[in-house]
CSV table of C-alpha atoms and ligand atoms in Angstrom, one decimal:
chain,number,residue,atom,x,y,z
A,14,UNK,CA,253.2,61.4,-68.3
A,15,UNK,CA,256.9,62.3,-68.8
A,16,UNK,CA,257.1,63.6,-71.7
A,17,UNK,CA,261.3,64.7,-71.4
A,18,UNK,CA,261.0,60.6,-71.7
A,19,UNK,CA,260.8,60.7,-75.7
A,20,UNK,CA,263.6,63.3,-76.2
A,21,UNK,CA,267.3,62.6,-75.9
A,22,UNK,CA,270.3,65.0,-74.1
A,23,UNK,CA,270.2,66.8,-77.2
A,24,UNK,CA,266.8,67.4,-77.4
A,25,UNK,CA,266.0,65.0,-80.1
A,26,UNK,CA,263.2,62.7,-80.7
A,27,UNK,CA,264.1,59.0,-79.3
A,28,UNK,CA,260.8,57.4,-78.5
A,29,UNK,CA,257.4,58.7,-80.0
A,30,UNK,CA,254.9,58.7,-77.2
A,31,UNK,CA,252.9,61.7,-77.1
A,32,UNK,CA,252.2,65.0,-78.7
A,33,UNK,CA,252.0,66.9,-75.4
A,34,UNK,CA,255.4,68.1,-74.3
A,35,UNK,CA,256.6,68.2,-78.0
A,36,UNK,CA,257.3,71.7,-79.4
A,37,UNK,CA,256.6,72.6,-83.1
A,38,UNK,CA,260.3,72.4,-84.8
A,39,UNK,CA,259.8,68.2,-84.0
A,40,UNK,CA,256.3,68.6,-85.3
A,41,UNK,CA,257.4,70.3,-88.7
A,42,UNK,CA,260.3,68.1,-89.2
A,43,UNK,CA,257.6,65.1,-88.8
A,44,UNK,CA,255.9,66.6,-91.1
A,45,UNK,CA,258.4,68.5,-93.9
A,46,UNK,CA,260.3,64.4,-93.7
A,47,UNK,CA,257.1,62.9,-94.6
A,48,UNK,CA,256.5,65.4,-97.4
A,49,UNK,CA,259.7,63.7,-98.8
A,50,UNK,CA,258.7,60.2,-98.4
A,51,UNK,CA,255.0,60.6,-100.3
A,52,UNK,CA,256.6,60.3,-103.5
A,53,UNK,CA,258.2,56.7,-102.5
A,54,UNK,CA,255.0,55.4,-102.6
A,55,UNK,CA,254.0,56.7,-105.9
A,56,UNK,CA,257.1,54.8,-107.3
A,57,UNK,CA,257.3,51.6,-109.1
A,58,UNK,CA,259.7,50.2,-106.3
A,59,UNK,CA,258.1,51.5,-103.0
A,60,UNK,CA,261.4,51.2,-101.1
A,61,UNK,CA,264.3,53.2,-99.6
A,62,UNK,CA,267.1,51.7,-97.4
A,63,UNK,CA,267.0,53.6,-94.8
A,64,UNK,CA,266.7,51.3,-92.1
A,65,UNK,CA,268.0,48.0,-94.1
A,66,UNK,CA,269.1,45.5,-91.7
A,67,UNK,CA,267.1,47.0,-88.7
A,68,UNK,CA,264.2,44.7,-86.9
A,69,UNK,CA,260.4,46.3,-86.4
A,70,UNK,CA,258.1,44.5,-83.7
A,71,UNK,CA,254.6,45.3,-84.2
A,72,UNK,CA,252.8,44.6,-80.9
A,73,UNK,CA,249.4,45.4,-80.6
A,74,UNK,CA,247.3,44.4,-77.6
A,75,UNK,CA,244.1,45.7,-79.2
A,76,UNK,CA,242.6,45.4,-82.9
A,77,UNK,CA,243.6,47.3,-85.4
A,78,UNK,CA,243.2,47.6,-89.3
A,79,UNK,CA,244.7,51.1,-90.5
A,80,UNK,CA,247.4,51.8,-87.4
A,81,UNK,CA,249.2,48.0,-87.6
A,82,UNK,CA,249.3,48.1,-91.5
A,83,UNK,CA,250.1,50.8,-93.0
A,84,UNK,CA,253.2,51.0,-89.9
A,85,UNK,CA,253.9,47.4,-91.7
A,86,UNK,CA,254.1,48.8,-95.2
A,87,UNK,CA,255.9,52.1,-93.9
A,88,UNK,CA,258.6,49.7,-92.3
A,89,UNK,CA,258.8,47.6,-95.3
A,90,UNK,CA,259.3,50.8,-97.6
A,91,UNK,CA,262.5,51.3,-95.3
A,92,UNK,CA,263.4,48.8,-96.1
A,93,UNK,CA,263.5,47.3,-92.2
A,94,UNK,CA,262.7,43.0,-91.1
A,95,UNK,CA,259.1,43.8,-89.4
A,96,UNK,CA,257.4,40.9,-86.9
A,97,UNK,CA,253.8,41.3,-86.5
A,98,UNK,CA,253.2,39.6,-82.9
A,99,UNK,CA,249.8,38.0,-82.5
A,100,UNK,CA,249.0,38.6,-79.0
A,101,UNK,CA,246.1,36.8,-79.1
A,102,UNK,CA,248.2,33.2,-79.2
A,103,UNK,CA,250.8,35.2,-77.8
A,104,UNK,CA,252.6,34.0,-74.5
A,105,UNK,CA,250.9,37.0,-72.3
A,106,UNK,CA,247.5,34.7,-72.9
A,107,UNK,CA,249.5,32.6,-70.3
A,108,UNK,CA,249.8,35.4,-67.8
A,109,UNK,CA,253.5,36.8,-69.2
A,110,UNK,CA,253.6,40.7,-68.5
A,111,UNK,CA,254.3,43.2,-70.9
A,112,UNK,CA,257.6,44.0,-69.9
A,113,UNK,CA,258.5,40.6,-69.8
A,114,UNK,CA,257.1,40.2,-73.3
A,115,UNK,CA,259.2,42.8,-74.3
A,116,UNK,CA,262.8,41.6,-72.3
A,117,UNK,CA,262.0,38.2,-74.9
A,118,UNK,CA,261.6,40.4,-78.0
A,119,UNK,CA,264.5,42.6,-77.2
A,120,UNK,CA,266.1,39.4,-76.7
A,121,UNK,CA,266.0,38.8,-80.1
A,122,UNK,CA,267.4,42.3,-81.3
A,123,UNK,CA,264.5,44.1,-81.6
A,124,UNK,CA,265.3,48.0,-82.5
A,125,UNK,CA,261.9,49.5,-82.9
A,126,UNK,CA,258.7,48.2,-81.2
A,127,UNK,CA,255.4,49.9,-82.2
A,128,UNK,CA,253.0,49.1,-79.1
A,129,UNK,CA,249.4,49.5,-79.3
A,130,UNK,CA,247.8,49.1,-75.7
A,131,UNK,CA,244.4,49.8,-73.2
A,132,UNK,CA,246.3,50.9,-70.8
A,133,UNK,CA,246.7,54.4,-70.9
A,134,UNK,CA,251.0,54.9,-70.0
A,135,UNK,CA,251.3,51.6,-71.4
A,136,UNK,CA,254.0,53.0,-74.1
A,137,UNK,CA,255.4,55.1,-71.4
A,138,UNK,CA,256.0,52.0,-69.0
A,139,UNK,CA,257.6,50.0,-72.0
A,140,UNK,CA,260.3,53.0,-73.0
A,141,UNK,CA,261.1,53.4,-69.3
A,142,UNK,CA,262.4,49.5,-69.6
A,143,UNK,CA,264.4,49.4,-72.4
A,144,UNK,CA,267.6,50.0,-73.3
A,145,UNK,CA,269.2,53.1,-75.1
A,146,UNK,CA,269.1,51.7,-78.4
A,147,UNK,CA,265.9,50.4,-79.1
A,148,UNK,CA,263.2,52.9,-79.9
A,149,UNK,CA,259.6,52.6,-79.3
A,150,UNK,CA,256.3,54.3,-80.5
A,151,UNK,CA,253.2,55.0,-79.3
A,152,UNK,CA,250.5,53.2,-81.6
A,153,UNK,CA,247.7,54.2,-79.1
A,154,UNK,CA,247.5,54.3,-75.2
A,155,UNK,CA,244.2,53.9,-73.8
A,156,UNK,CA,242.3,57.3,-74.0
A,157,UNK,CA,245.9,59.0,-73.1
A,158,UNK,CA,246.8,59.2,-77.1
A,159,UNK,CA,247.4,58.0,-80.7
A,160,UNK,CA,250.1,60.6,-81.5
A,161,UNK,CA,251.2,59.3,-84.8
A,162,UNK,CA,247.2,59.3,-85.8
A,163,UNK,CA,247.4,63.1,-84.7
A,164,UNK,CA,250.6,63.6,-86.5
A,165,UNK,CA,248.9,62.0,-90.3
A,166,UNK,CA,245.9,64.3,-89.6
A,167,UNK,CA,248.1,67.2,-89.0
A,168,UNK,CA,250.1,66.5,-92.5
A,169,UNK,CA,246.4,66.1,-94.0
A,170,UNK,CA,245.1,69.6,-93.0
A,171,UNK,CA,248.3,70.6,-94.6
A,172,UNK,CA,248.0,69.0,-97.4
A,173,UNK,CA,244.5,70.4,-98.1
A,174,UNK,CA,244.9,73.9,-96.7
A,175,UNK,CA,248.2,75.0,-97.2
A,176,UNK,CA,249.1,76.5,-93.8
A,177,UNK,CA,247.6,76.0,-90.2
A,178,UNK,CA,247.0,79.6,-89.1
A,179,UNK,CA,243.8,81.0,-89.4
A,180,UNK,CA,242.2,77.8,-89.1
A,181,UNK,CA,239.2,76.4,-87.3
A,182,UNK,CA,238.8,73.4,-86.7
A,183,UNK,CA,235.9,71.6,-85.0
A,184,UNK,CA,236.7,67.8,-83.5
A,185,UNK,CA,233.3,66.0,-82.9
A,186,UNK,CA,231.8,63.4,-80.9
A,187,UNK,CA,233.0,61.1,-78.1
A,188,UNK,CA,235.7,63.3,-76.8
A,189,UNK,CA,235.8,62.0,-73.7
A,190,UNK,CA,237.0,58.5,-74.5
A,191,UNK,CA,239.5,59.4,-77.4
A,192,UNK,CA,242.9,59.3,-77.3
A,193,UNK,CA,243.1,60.8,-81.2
A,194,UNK,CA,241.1,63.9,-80.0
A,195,UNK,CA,244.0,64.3,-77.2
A,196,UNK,CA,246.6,64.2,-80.1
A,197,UNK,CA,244.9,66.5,-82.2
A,198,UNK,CA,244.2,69.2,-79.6
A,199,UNK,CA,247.6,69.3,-78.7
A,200,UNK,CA,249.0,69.5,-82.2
A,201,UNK,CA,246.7,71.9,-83.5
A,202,UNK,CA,247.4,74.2,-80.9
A,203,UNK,CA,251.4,73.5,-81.0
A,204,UNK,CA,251.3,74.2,-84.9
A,205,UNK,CA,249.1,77.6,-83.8
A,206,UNK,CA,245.7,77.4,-85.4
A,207,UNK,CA,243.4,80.1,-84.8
A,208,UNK,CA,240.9,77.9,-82.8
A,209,UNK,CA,240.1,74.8,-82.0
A,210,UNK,CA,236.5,74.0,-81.1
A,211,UNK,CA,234.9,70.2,-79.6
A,212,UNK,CA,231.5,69.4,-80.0
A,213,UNK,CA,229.7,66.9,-77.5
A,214,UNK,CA,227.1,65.6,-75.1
A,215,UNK,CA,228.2,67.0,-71.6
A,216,UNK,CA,228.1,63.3,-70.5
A,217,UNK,CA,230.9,62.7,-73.5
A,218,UNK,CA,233.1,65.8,-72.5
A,219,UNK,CA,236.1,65.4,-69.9
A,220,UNK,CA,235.9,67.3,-66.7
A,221,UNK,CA,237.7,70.5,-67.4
A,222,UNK,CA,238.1,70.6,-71.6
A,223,UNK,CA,238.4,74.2,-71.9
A,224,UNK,CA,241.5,73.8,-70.7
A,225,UNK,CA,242.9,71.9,-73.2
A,226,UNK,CA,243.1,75.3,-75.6
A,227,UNK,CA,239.6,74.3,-76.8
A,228,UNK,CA,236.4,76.1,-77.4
A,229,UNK,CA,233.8,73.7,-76.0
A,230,UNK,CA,229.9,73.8,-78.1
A,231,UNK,CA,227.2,71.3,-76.6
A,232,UNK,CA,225.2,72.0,-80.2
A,233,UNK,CA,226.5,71.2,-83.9
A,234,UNK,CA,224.7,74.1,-85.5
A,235,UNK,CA,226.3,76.7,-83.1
A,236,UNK,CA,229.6,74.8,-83.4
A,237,UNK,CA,230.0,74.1,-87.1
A,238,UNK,CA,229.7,77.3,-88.4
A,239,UNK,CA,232.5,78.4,-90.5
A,240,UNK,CA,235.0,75.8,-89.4
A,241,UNK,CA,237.3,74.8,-92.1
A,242,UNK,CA,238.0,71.5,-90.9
A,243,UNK,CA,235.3,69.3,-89.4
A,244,UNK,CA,236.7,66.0,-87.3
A,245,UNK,CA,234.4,63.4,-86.9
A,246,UNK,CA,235.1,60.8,-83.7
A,247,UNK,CA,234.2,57.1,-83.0
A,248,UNK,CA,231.7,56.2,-80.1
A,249,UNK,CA,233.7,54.0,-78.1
A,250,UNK,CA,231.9,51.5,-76.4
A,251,UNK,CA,235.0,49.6,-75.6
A,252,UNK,CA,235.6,52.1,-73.3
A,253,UNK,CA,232.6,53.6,-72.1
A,254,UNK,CA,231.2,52.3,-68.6
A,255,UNK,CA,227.4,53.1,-68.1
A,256,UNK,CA,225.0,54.7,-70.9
A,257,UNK,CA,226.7,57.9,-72.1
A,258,UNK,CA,224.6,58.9,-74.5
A,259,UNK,CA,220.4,58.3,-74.5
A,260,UNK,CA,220.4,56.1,-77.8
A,261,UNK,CA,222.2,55.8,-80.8
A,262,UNK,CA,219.3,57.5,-83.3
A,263,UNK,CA,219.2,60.1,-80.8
A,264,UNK,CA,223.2,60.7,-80.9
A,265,UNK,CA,223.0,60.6,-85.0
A,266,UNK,CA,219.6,63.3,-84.6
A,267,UNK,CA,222.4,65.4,-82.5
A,268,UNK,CA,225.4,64.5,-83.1
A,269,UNK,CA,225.7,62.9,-86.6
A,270,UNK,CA,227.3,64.8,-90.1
A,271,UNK,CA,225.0,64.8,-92.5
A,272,UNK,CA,225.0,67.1,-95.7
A,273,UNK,CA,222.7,70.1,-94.2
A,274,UNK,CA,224.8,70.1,-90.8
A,275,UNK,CA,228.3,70.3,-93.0
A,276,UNK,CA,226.8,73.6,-95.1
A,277,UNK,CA,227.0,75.1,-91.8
A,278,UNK,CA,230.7,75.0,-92.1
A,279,UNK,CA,233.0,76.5,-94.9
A,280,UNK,CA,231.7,75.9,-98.4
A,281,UNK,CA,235.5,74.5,-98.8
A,282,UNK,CA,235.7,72.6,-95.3
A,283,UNK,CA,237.4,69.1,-95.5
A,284,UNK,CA,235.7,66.0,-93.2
A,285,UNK,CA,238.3,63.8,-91.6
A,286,UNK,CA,237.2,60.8,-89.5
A,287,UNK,CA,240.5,58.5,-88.0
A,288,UNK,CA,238.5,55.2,-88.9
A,289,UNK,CA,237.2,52.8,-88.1
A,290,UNK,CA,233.8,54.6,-88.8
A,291,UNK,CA,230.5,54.0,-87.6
A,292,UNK,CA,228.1,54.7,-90.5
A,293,UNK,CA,224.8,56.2,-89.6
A,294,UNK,CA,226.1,56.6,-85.9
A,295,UNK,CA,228.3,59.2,-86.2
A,296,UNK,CA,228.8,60.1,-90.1
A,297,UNK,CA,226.3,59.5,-92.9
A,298,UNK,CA,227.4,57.6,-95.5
A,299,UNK,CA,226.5,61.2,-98.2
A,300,UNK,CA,229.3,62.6,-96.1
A,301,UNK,CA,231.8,60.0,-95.6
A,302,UNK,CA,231.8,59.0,-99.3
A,303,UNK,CA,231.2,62.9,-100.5
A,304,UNK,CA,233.6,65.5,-102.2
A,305,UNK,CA,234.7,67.0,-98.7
A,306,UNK,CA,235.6,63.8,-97.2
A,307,UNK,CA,239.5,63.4,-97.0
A,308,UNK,CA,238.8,59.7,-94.9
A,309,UNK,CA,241.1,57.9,-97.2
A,310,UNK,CA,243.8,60.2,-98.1
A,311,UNK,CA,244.1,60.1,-94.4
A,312,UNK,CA,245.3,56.3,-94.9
A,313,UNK,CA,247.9,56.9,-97.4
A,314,UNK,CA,249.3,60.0,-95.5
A,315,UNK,CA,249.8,57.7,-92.8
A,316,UNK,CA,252.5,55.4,-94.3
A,317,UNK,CA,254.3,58.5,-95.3
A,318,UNK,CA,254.0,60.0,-92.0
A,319,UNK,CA,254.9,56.8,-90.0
A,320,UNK,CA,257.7,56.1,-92.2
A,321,UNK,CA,259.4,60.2,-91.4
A,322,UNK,CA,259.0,59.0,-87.4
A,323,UNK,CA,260.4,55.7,-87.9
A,324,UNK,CA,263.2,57.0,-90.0
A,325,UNK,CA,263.6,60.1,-87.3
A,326,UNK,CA,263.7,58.3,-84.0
A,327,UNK,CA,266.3,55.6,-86.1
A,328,UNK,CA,268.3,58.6,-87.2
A,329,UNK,CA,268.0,58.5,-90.9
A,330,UNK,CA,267.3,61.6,-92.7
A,331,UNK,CA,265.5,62.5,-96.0
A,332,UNK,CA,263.6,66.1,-95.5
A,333,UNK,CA,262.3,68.8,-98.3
A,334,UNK,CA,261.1,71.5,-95.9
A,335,UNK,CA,257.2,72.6,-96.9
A,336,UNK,CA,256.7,76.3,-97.7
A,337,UNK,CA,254.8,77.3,-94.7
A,338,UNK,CA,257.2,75.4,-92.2
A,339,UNK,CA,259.8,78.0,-92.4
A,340,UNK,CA,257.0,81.1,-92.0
A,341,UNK,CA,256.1,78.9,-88.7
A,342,UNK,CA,259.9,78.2,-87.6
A,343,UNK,CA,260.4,82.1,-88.0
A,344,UNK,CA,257.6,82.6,-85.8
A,345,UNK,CA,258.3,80.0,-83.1
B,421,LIG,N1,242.7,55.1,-86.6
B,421,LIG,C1,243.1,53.9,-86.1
B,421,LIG,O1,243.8,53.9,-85.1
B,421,LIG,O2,242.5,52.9,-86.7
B,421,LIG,P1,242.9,51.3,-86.3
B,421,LIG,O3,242.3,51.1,-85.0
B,421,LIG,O4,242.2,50.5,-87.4
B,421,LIG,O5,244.3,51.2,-86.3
């Protein structure tokens, strides 16, 4: 992937495609600009005007819940026109392409497309095709990435630990298939956490992890101890071609949180999960509804994190720099 794609002469952000290939001053502005925008949502009028009179296409070619909506109410709280496109009674049911699906929207002034896609590059393709002024972001590629999911778990963590260095933090499950776990590796080790550790079946593990940055554990009880952040993936079918794993009360037996694998890691530890989640496949339900579970803070950090890269990549500016940003800008 080119990732000198999302950055301009200057070396600001312009598109939002991946994590990889962005250094960590873009990731702390992401993050200290969405500091400044949580408090918009705890005000009686949810708005700003930062991006009044500026049009938002939604286009997702695969469902979503959390991703499509809360980038709706993040463009709404700027205050920008947003289109949600329906592909499925869409025109490319008739065999338009993407890009040509795109030339139409453009067409109609589009500034900011948000493009959700199974084809991994998908995002990429579309941002090579446009012209200089309209923007795009990556709403998830395939199993390339989902970097503004990355960039709302990275503001979590934060948010509940203060700092990112001497961290460990353990990202569970279907590895192979997901495109979060790609965002999160490379984030986590960009913002310089002390390690990063996957935990999964070999058969659920891509060819060559390690190299990544990651510590790789086949077993949950080796690999949970004394993390202080423990991710839990989805099993993605969707994606998967052949059996992958032996059965799915075999996978929760290995695999699965539940309350005595999670006092293997810290006693303060935080569970994350990027939704949708599988109940009793790969979290218990003690877990994902239990005092360490963060799952929907997550959600509400993501308005506030979409709206900073919307209102970035746009050019607007609102940022309160966090107290450990300048500790990590010092030591960049
Ligand atoms: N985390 C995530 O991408 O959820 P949705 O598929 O519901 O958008």
């Amino acid at each position: 992937m080119r990732a000198g794609l999302q950055l301009d002469g200057q070396g600001r952000l312009h598109h939002f495609l991946s994590i990889e290939g962005l250094d960590n001053q873009t990731l702390l502005q992401i993050l200290d600009t969405a500091e400044s925008f949580i408090s918009v949502g705890e005000r009686e009028i949810k708005k700003v005007p930062l991006l009044r009179g500026k049009t938002v296409v939604n286009l997702f070619f695969e469902p979503s819940t959390r991703t499509r909506t809360t980038f709706e109410i993040a463009a709404k709280r700027l205050s920008a026109d947003v289109i949600n496109v329906d592909t499925r009674v869409s025109s490319t049911t008739k065999g338009e392409t993407l890009l040509d699906t795109i030339r139409n929207l453009e067409a109609m002034r589009t500034d900011l497309f948000v493009v959700r896609h199974s084809m991994s590059g998908a995002a990429y393709l579309v941002a090579q095709h446009v012209p200089p002024h309209v923007r795009i972001i990556n709403a998830g590629d395939g199993s390339h990435e989902h970097p503004t999911q990355g960039m709302l778990d990275m503001f979590t963590i934060r948010r509940y630990k203060g700092s990112f260095e001497n961290l460990r933090v353990a990202i569970v499950g279907d590895i192979l298939h997901s495109r979060v776990a790609r965002s999160q590796i490379h984030a986590l080790n960009t913002l310089g956490v002390a390690e990063v550790r996957v935990i999964a079946p070999k058969t659920l593990l891509p060819t060559a992890v390690e190299r990544l940055g990651v510590s790789v554990y086949t077993d949950m009880h080796t690999g949970l101890e004394d993390v202080d952040v423990v991710i839990m993936l989805r099993l993605q079918r969707e994606r998967m071609q052949g059996a992958r794993i032996p059965s799915e009360q075999e996978f929760f037996n290995l695999y699965g949180l539940t309350l005595d694998k999670l006092e293997l890691a810290k006693e303060d530890a935080i569970v994350m999960h990027p939704g949708p989640m599988n109940r009793g496949l790969e979290i218990d339900s003690s877990v994902a509804d239990g005092p360490q579970s963060v799952i929907f803070p997550q959600v509400t950090n993501g308005i506030a994190v979409r709206m900073a890269i919307m209102a970035i990549i746009m050019g607007g500016k609102a940022q309160r720099e966090h107290p450990d940003s300048e500790r990590l800008r010092r030591r960049a």
